[in-house]
Tab-separated table of C-alpha atoms in Angstrom:
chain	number	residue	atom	x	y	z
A	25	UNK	CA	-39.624	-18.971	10.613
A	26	UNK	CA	-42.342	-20.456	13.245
A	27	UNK	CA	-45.282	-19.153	13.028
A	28	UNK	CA	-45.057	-17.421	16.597
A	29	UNK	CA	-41.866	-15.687	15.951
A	30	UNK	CA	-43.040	-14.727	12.631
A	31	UNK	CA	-46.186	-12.770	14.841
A	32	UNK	CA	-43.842	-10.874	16.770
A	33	UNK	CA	-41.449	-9.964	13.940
A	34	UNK	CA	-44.763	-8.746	12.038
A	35	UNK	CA	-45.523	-6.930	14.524
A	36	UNK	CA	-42.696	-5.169	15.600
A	37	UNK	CA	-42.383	-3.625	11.674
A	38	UNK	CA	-45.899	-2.165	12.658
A	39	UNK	CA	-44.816	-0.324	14.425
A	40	UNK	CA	-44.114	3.801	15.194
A	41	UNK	CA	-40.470	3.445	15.655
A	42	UNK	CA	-39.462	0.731	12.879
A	43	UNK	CA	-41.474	2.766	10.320
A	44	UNK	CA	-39.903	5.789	11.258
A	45	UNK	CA	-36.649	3.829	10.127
A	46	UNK	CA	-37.277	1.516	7.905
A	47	UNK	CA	-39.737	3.494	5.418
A	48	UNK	CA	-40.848	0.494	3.044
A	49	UNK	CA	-43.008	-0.848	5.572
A	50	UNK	CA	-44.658	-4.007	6.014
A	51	UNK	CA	-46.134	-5.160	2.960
A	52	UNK	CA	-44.964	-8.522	1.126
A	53	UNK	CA	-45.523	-7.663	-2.420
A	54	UNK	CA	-42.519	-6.793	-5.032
A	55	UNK	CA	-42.977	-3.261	-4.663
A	56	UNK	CA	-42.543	-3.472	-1.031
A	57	UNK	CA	-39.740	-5.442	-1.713
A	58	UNK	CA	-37.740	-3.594	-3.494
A	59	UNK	CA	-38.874	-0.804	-1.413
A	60	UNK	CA	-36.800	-2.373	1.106
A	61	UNK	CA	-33.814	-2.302	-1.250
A	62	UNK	CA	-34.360	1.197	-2.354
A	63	UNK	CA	-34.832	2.917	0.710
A	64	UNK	CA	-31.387	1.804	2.265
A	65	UNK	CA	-27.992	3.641	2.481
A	66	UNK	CA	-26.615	-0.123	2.333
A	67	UNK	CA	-28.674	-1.889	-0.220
A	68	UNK	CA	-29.302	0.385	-2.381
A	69	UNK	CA	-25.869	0.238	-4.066
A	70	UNK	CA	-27.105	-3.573	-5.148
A	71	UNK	CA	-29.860	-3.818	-7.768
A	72	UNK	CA	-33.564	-4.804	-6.858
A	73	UNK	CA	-33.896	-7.806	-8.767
A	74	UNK	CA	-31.070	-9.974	-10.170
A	75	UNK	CA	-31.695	-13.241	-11.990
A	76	UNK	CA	-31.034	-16.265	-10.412
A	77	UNK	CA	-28.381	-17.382	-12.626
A	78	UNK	CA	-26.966	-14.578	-11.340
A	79	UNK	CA	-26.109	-15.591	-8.177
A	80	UNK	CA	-25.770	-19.025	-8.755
A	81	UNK	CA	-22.305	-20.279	-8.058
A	82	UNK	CA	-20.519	-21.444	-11.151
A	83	UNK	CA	-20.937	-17.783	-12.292
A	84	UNK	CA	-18.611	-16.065	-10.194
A	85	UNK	CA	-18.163	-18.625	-7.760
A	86	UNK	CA	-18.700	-15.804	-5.300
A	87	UNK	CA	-14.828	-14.058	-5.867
A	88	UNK	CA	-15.954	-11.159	-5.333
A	89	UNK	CA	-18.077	-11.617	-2.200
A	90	UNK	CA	-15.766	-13.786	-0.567
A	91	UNK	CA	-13.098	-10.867	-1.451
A	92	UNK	CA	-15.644	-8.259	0.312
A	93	UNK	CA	-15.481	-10.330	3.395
A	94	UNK	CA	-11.998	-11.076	3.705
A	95	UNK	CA	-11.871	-7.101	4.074
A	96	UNK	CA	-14.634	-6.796	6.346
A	97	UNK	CA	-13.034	-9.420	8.619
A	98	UNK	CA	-9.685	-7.372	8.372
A	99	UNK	CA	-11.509	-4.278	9.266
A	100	UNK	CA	-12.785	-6.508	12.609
A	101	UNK	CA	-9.909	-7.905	13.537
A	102	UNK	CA	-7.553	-4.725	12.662
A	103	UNK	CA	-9.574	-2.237	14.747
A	104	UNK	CA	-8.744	-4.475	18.070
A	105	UNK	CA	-5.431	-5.050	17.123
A	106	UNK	CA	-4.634	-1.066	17.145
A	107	UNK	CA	-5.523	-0.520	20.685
A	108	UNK	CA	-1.971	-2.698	21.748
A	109	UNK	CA	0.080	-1.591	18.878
A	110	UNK	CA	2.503	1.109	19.256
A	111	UNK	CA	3.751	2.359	15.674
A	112	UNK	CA	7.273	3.292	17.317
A	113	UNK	CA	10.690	1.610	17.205
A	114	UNK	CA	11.206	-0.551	18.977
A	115	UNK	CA	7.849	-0.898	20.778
A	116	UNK	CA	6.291	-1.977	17.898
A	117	UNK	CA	8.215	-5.244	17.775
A	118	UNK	CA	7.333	-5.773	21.650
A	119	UNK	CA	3.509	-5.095	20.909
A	120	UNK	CA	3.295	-7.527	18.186
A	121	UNK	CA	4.917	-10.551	20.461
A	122	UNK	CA	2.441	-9.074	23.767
A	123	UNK	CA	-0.480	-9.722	21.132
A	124	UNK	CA	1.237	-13.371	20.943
A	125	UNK	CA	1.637	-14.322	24.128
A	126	UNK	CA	0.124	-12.080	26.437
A	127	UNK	CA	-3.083	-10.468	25.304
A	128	UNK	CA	-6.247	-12.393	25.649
A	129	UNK	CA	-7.319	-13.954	21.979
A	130	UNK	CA	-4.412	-11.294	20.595
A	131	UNK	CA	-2.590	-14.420	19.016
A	132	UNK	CA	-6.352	-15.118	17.023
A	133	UNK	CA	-7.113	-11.958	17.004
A	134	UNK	CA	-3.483	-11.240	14.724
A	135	UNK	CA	-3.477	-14.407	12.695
A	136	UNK	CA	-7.071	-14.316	11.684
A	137	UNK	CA	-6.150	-10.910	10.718
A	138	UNK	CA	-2.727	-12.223	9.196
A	139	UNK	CA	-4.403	-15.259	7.410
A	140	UNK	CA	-7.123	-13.142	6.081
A	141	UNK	CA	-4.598	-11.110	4.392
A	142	UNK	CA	-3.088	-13.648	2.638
A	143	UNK	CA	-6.338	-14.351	1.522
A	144	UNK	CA	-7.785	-11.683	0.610
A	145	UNK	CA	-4.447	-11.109	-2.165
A	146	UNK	CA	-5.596	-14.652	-3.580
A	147	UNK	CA	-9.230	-13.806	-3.725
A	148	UNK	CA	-8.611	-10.787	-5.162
A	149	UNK	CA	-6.043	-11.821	-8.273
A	150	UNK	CA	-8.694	-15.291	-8.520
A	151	UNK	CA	-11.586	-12.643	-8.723
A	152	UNK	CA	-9.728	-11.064	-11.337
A	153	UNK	CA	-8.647	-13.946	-13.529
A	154	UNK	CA	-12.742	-14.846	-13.332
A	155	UNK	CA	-13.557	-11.492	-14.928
A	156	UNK	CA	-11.179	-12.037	-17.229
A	157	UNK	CA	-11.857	-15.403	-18.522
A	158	UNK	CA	-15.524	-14.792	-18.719
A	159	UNK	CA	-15.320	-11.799	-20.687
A	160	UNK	CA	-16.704	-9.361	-17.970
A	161	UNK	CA	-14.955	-6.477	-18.220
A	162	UNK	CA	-16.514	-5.756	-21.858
A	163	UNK	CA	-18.578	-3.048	-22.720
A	164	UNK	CA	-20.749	-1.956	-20.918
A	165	UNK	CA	-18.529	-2.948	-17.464
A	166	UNK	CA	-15.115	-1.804	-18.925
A	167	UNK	CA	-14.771	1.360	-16.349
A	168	UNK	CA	-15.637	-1.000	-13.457
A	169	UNK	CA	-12.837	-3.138	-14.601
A	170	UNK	CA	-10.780	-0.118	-14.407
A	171	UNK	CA	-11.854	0.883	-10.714
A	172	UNK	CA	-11.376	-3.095	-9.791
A	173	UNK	CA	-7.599	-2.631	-11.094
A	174	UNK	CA	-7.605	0.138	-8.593
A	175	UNK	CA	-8.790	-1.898	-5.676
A	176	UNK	CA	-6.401	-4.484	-6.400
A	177	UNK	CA	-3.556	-2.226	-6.028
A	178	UNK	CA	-4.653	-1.446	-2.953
A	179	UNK	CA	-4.850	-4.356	-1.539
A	180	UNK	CA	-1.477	-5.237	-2.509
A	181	UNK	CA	-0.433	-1.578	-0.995
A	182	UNK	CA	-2.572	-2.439	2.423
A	183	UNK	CA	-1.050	-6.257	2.302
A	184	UNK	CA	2.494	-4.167	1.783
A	185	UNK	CA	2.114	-1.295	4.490
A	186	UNK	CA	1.011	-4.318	6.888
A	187	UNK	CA	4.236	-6.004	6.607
A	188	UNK	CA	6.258	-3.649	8.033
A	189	UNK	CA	4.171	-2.789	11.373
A	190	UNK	CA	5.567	-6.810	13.204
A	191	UNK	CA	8.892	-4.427	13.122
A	192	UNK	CA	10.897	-7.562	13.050
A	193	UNK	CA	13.776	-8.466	10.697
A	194	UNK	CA	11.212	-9.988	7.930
A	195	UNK	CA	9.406	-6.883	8.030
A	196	UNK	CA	12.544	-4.642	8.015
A	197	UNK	CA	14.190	-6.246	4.910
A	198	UNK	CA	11.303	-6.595	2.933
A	199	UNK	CA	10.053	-2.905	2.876
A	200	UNK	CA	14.128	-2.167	2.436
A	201	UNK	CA	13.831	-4.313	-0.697
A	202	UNK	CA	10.228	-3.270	-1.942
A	203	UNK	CA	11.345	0.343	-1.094
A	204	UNK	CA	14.895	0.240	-3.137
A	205	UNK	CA	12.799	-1.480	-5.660
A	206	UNK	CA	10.497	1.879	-5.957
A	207	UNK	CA	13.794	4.100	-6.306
A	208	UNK	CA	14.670	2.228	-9.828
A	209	UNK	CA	11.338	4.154	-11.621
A	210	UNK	CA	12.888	6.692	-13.390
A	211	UNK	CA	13.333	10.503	-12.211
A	212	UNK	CA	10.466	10.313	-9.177
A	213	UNK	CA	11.827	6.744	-8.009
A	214	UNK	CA	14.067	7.973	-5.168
A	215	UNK	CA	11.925	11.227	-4.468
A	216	UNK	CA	8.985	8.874	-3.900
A	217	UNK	CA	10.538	6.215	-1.696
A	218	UNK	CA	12.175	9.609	0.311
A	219	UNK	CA	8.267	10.650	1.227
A	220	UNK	CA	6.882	7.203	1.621
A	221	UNK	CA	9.554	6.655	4.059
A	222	UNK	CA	10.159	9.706	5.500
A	223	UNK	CA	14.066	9.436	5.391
A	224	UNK	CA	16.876	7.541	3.510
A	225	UNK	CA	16.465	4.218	5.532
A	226	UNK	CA	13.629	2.007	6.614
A	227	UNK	CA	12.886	3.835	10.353
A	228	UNK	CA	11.115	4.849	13.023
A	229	UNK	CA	9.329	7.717	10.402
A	230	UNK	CA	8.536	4.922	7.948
A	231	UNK	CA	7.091	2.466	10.538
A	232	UNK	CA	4.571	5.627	11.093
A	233	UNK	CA	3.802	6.647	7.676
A	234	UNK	CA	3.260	3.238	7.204
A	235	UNK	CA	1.026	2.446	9.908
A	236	UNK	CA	-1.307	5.969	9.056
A	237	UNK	CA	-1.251	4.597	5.508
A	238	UNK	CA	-2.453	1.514	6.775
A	239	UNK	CA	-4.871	1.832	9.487
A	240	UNK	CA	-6.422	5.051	8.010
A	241	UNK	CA	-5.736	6.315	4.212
A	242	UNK	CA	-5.679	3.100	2.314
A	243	UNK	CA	-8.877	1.412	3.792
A	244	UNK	CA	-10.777	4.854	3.630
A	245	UNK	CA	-9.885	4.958	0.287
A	246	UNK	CA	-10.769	1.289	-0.712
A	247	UNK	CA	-14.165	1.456	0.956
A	248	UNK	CA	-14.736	4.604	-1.536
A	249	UNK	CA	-13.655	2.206	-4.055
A	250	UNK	CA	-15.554	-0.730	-3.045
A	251	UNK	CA	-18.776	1.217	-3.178
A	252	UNK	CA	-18.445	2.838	-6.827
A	253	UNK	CA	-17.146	-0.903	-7.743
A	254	UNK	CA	-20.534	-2.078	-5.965
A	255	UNK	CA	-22.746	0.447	-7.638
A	256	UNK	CA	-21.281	0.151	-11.080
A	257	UNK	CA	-22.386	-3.595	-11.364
A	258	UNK	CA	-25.753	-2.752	-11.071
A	259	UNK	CA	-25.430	0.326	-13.401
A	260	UNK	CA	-24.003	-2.029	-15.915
A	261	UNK	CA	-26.755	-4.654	-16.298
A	262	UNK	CA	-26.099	-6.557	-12.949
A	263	UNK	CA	-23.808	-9.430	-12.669
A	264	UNK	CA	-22.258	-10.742	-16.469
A	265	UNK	CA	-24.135	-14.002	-16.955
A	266	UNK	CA	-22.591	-14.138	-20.388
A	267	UNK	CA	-25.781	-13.777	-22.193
A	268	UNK	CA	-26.907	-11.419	-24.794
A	269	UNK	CA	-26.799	-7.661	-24.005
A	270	UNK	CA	-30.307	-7.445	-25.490
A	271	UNK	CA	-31.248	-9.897	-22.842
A	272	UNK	CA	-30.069	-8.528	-19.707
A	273	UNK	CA	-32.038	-4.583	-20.415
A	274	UNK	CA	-35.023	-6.904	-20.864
A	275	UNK	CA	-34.625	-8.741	-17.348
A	276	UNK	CA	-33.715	-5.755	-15.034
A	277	UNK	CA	-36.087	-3.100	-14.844
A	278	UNK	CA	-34.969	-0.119	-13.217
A	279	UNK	CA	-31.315	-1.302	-13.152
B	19	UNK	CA	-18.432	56.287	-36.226
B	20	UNK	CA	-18.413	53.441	-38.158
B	21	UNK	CA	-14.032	52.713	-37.304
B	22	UNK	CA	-15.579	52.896	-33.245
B	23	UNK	CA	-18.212	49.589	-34.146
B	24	UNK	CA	-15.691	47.760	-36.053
B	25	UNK	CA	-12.871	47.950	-33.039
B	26	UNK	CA	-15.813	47.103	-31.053
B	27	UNK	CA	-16.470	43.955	-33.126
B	28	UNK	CA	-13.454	42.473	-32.728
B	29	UNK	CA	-13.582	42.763	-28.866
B	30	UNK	CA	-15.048	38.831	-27.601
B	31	UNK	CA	-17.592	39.010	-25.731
B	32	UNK	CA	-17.183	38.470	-21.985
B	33	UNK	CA	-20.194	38.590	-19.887
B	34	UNK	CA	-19.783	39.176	-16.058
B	35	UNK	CA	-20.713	35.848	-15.297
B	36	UNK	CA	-18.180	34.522	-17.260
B	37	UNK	CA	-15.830	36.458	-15.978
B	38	UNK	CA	-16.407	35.164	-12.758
B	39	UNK	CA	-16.435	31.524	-13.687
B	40	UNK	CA	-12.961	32.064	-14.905
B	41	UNK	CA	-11.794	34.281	-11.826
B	42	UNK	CA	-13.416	31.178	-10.080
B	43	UNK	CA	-11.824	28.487	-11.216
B	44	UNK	CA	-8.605	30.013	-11.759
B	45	UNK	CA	-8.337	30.939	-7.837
B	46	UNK	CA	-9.326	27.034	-7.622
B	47	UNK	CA	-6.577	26.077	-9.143
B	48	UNK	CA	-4.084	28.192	-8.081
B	49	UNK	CA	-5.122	26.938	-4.315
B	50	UNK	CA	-5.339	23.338	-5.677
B	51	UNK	CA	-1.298	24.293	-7.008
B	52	UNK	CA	-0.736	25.615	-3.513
B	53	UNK	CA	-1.859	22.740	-1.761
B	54	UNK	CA	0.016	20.174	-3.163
B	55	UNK	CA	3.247	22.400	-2.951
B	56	UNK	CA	1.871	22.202	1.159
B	57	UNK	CA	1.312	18.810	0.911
B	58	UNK	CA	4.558	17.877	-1.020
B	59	UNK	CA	6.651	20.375	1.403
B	60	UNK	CA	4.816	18.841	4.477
B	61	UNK	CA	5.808	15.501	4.076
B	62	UNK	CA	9.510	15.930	3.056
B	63	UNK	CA	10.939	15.876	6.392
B	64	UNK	CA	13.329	19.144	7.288
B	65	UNK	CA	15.262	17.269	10.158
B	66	UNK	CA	16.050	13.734	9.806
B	67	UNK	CA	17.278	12.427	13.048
B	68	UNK	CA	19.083	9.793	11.221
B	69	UNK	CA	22.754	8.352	12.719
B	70	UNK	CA	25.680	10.376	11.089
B	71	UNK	CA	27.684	8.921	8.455
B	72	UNK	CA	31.013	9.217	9.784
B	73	UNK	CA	32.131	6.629	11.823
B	74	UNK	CA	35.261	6.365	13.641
B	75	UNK	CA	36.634	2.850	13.699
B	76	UNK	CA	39.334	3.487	16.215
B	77	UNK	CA	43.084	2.939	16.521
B	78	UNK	CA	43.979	1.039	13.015
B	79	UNK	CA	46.167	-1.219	15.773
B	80	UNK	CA	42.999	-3.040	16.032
B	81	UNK	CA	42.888	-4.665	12.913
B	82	UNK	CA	45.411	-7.501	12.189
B	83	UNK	CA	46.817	-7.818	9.028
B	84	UNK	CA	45.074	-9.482	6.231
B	85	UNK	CA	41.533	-9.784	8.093
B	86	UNK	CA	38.088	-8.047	7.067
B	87	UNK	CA	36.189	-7.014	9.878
B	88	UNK	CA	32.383	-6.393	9.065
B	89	UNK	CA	30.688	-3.542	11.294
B	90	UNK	CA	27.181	-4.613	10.431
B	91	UNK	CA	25.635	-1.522	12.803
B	92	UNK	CA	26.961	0.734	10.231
B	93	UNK	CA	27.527	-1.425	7.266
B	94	UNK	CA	30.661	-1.201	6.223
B	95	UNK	CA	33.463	-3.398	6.159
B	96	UNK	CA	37.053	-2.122	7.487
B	97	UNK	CA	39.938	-4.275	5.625
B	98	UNK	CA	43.647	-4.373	6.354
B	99	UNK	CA	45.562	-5.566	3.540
B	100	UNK	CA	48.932	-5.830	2.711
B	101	UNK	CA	48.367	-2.410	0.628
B	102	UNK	CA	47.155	-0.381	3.578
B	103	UNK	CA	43.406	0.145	4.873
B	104	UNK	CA	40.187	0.924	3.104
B	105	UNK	CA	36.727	0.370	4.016
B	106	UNK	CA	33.760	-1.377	1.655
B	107	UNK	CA	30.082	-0.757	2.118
B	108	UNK	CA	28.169	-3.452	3.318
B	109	UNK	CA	24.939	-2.440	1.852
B	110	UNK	CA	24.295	-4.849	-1.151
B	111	UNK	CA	23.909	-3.329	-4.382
B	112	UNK	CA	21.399	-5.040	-5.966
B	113	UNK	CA	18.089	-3.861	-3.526
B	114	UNK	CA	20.404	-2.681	-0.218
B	115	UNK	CA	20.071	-5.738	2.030
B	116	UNK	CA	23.609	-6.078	4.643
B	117	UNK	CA	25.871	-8.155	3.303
B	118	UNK	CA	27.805	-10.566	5.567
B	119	UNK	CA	31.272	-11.623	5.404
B	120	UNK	CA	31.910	-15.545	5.070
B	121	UNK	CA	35.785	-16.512	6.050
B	122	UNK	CA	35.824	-19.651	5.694
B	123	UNK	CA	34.757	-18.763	1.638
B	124	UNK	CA	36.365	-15.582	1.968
B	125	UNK	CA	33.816	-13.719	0.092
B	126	UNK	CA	30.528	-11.328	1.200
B	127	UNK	CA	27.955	-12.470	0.395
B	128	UNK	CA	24.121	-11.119	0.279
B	129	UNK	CA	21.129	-12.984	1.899
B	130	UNK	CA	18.233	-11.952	-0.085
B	131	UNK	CA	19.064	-13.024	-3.450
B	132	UNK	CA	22.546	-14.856	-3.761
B	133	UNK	CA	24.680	-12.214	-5.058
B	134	UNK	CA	28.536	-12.760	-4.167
B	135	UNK	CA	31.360	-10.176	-3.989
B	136	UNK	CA	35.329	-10.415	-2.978
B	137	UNK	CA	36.936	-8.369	-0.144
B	138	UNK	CA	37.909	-6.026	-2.843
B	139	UNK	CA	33.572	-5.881	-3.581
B	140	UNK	CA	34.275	-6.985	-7.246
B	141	UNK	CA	30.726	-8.808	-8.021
B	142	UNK	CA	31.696	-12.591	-8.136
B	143	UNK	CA	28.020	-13.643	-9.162
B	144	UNK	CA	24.264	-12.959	-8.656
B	145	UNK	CA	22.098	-10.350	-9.298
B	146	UNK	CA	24.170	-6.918	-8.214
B	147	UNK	CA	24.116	-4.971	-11.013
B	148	UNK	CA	27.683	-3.030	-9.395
B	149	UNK	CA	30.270	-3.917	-6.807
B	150	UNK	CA	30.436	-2.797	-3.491
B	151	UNK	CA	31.519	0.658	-3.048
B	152	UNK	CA	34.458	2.035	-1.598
B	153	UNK	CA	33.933	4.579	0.912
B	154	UNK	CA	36.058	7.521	1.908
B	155	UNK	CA	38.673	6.633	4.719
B	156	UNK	CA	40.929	8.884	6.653
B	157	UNK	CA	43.025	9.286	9.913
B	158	UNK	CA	41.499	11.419	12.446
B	159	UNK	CA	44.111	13.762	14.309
B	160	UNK	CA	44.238	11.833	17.030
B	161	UNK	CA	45.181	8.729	14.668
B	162	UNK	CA	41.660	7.225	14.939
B	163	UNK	CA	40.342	5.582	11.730
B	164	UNK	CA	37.346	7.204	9.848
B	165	UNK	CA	35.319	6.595	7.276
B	166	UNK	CA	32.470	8.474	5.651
B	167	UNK	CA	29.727	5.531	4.562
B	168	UNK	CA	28.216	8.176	2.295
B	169	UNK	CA	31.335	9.038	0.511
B	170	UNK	CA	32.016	6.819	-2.584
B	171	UNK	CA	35.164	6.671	-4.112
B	172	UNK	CA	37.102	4.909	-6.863
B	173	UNK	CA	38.264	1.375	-5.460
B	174	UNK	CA	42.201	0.915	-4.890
B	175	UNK	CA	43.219	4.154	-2.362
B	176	UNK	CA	44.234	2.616	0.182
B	177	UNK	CA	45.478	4.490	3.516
B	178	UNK	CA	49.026	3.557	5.062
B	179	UNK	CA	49.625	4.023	9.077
């Protein structure tokens, strides 16, 4: 930063009204630092100090981040996207092709939204397969293996519910297939696909349920997820390096 | 004296609090119960404003001999055979995509994943686990065709005009 702007931006955390927000002040030293961390509803799910092999690449190579912002830019570009999408039959299938062709940016708007999907799903399952083959979900980070088995079924349940709102033909016979699929478990199988569909075809009841499920229960839900997944890593020593245990308590105070 | 301590030995212990707890959490989850009976109840639809099954296919005059005629709206298939009519679902039995009727193979055949039936819905090959249904057929009294696509019957009842 140049020296000038670094003035101003000094001076503007002495004051009244950024110290009546941001509590940690002005100072430079670690304890200010992680002052900063501690004293935020958004950082403080992430641990003060991490070690820099941590965060360097060939660790994770950043799955997990790059899986976090696939489903903030989904979040982005979905909000938008709702205010010219009816979830009723047909309408929905006219809304999707006005987003196309008519709305201004709707076409990037839907396949940034569309592409991110797609990659979020990879992300995801490569995140996964990264745990895995490093040997991260051992103890002590086994339950936050279990809550991301929970976030990746719902991403493949938010990647599913989204494929029915285009309300064209793909859309159509895929949730008839993935929803005859469901009526094969045993006993609850056609109860369940009766509910999620709201009726004994794929119609005007399921393009609702699907879009509510979509736009409003699943996300809710994963951000819930997302933030005990978040929190967990730094209750459980911080990011696996795939050093000793021993090791780790040593290098993260207060973790 | 001493029989009155004894009985009162055996009596546990409840203390009020306790008692509370229990009439607590019990009331819990007898409202937790009650709310997924609500929630369960709520989301089963009571009035599905679904298209009825019956379906009247008209005067049988309308179907020449020998031919298959697929009413993909509805999916079902109406054949005329030499035997007499009957009608075929069209709804594939593997995961319920429509079926379509190829005459220059003369076979149905599903798009999603290959599987092949003949006009009598005997499974010629893929992945259908059962052949097509047949579905109930009848004459109406005013000699209109009719058939019930949720009505499965045994195959080979065939109906003569």
């Amino acid at each position: 930063m140049m020296p000038a702007m670094e003035g101003y931006w000094n001076q503007l955390r002495r004051t009244r009204v950024w110290k009546s927000v941001f509590r940690s002040g002005t100072g430079t030293s670690n304890l200010h630092r992680s002052q900063v961390v501690q004293q935020s509803i958004f950082l403080h799910l992430l641990a003060v100090k991490v070690r820099k092999r941590a965060i360097s690449f060939r660790v994770t190579w950043y799955l997990g981040t790059l899986s976090t912002a696939t489903f903030a830019i989904l979040v982005i570009t979905g909000i938008p996207l709702m205010l010219y999408y009816h979830p009723s039959a047909p309408q929905a299938y006219a809304d999707m092709k006005d987003l196309q062709f008519v709305v201004t940016a709707g076409v990037f708007l839907r396949n940034l939204h569309r592409w991110s999907a797609h990659a979020m799903v990879l992300l995801v399952f490569a995140h996964m397969f990264k745990v895995f083959y490093r040997g991260a979900y051992r103890t002590p980070r086994e339950f936050n293996w279990v809550v991301g088995v929970i976030l990746l079924t719902l991403t493949l349940f938010l990647s599913y519910t989204g494929y029915l709102l285009p309300w064209d033909q793909l859309a159509f016979w895929a949730i008839t297939v993935g929803s005859n699929l469901l009526s094969a478990v045993p006993l609850v199988g056609e109860k369940v696909r009766f509910l999620m569909l709201g009726g004994h075809t794929v119609n005007a009841n399921a393009l609702l349920r699907f879009y509510v499920l979509h736009c409003v229960i699943l996300p809710a839900v994963a951000v819930m997820f997302l933030a005990i997944h978040f929190w967990r890593i730094r209750k459980d020593g911080g990011i696996h390096t795939g050093e000793l245990k021993a090791a780790v308590k040593e290098d993260i105070p207060h973790a | 004296m001493s029989e009155i301590l004894s009985a009162k030995e055996q009596v546990p212990e409840v203390t009020r609090r306790e008692t509370l707890v229990r009439l607590g959490v019990g009331s819990f989850a007898l409202a937790a119960c009650g709310a997924c009976l609500f929630g369960y109840k709520f989301l089963s639809p009571n009035v599905l404003y679904e298209p009825s099954t019956v379906i009247n296919l008209g005067q049988p005059g309308r179907f020449s001999p020998n031919s298959v005629t697929a009413d993909p709206e509805n999916g079902i298939y109406a054949v005329h055979s030499a035997e007499g009519f009957y009608a075929l679902s069209a709804v594939c039995t593997h995961l319920g995509c429509l079926t379509v009727w190829k005459p220059d193979a003369s076979l149905i055949a599903c798009p999603c994943h290959g599987s092949k039936f003949d006009r009598h819905g005997i499974k010629l090959e893929g992945p259908a686990p059962k052949p097509l249904p047949w579905l109930k057929v009848w004459l109406s009294d005013e000699g209109d065709l009719m058939v019930d696509r949720g009505a499965f019957i045994p195959p080979n009842q065939y109906i003569r005009t």
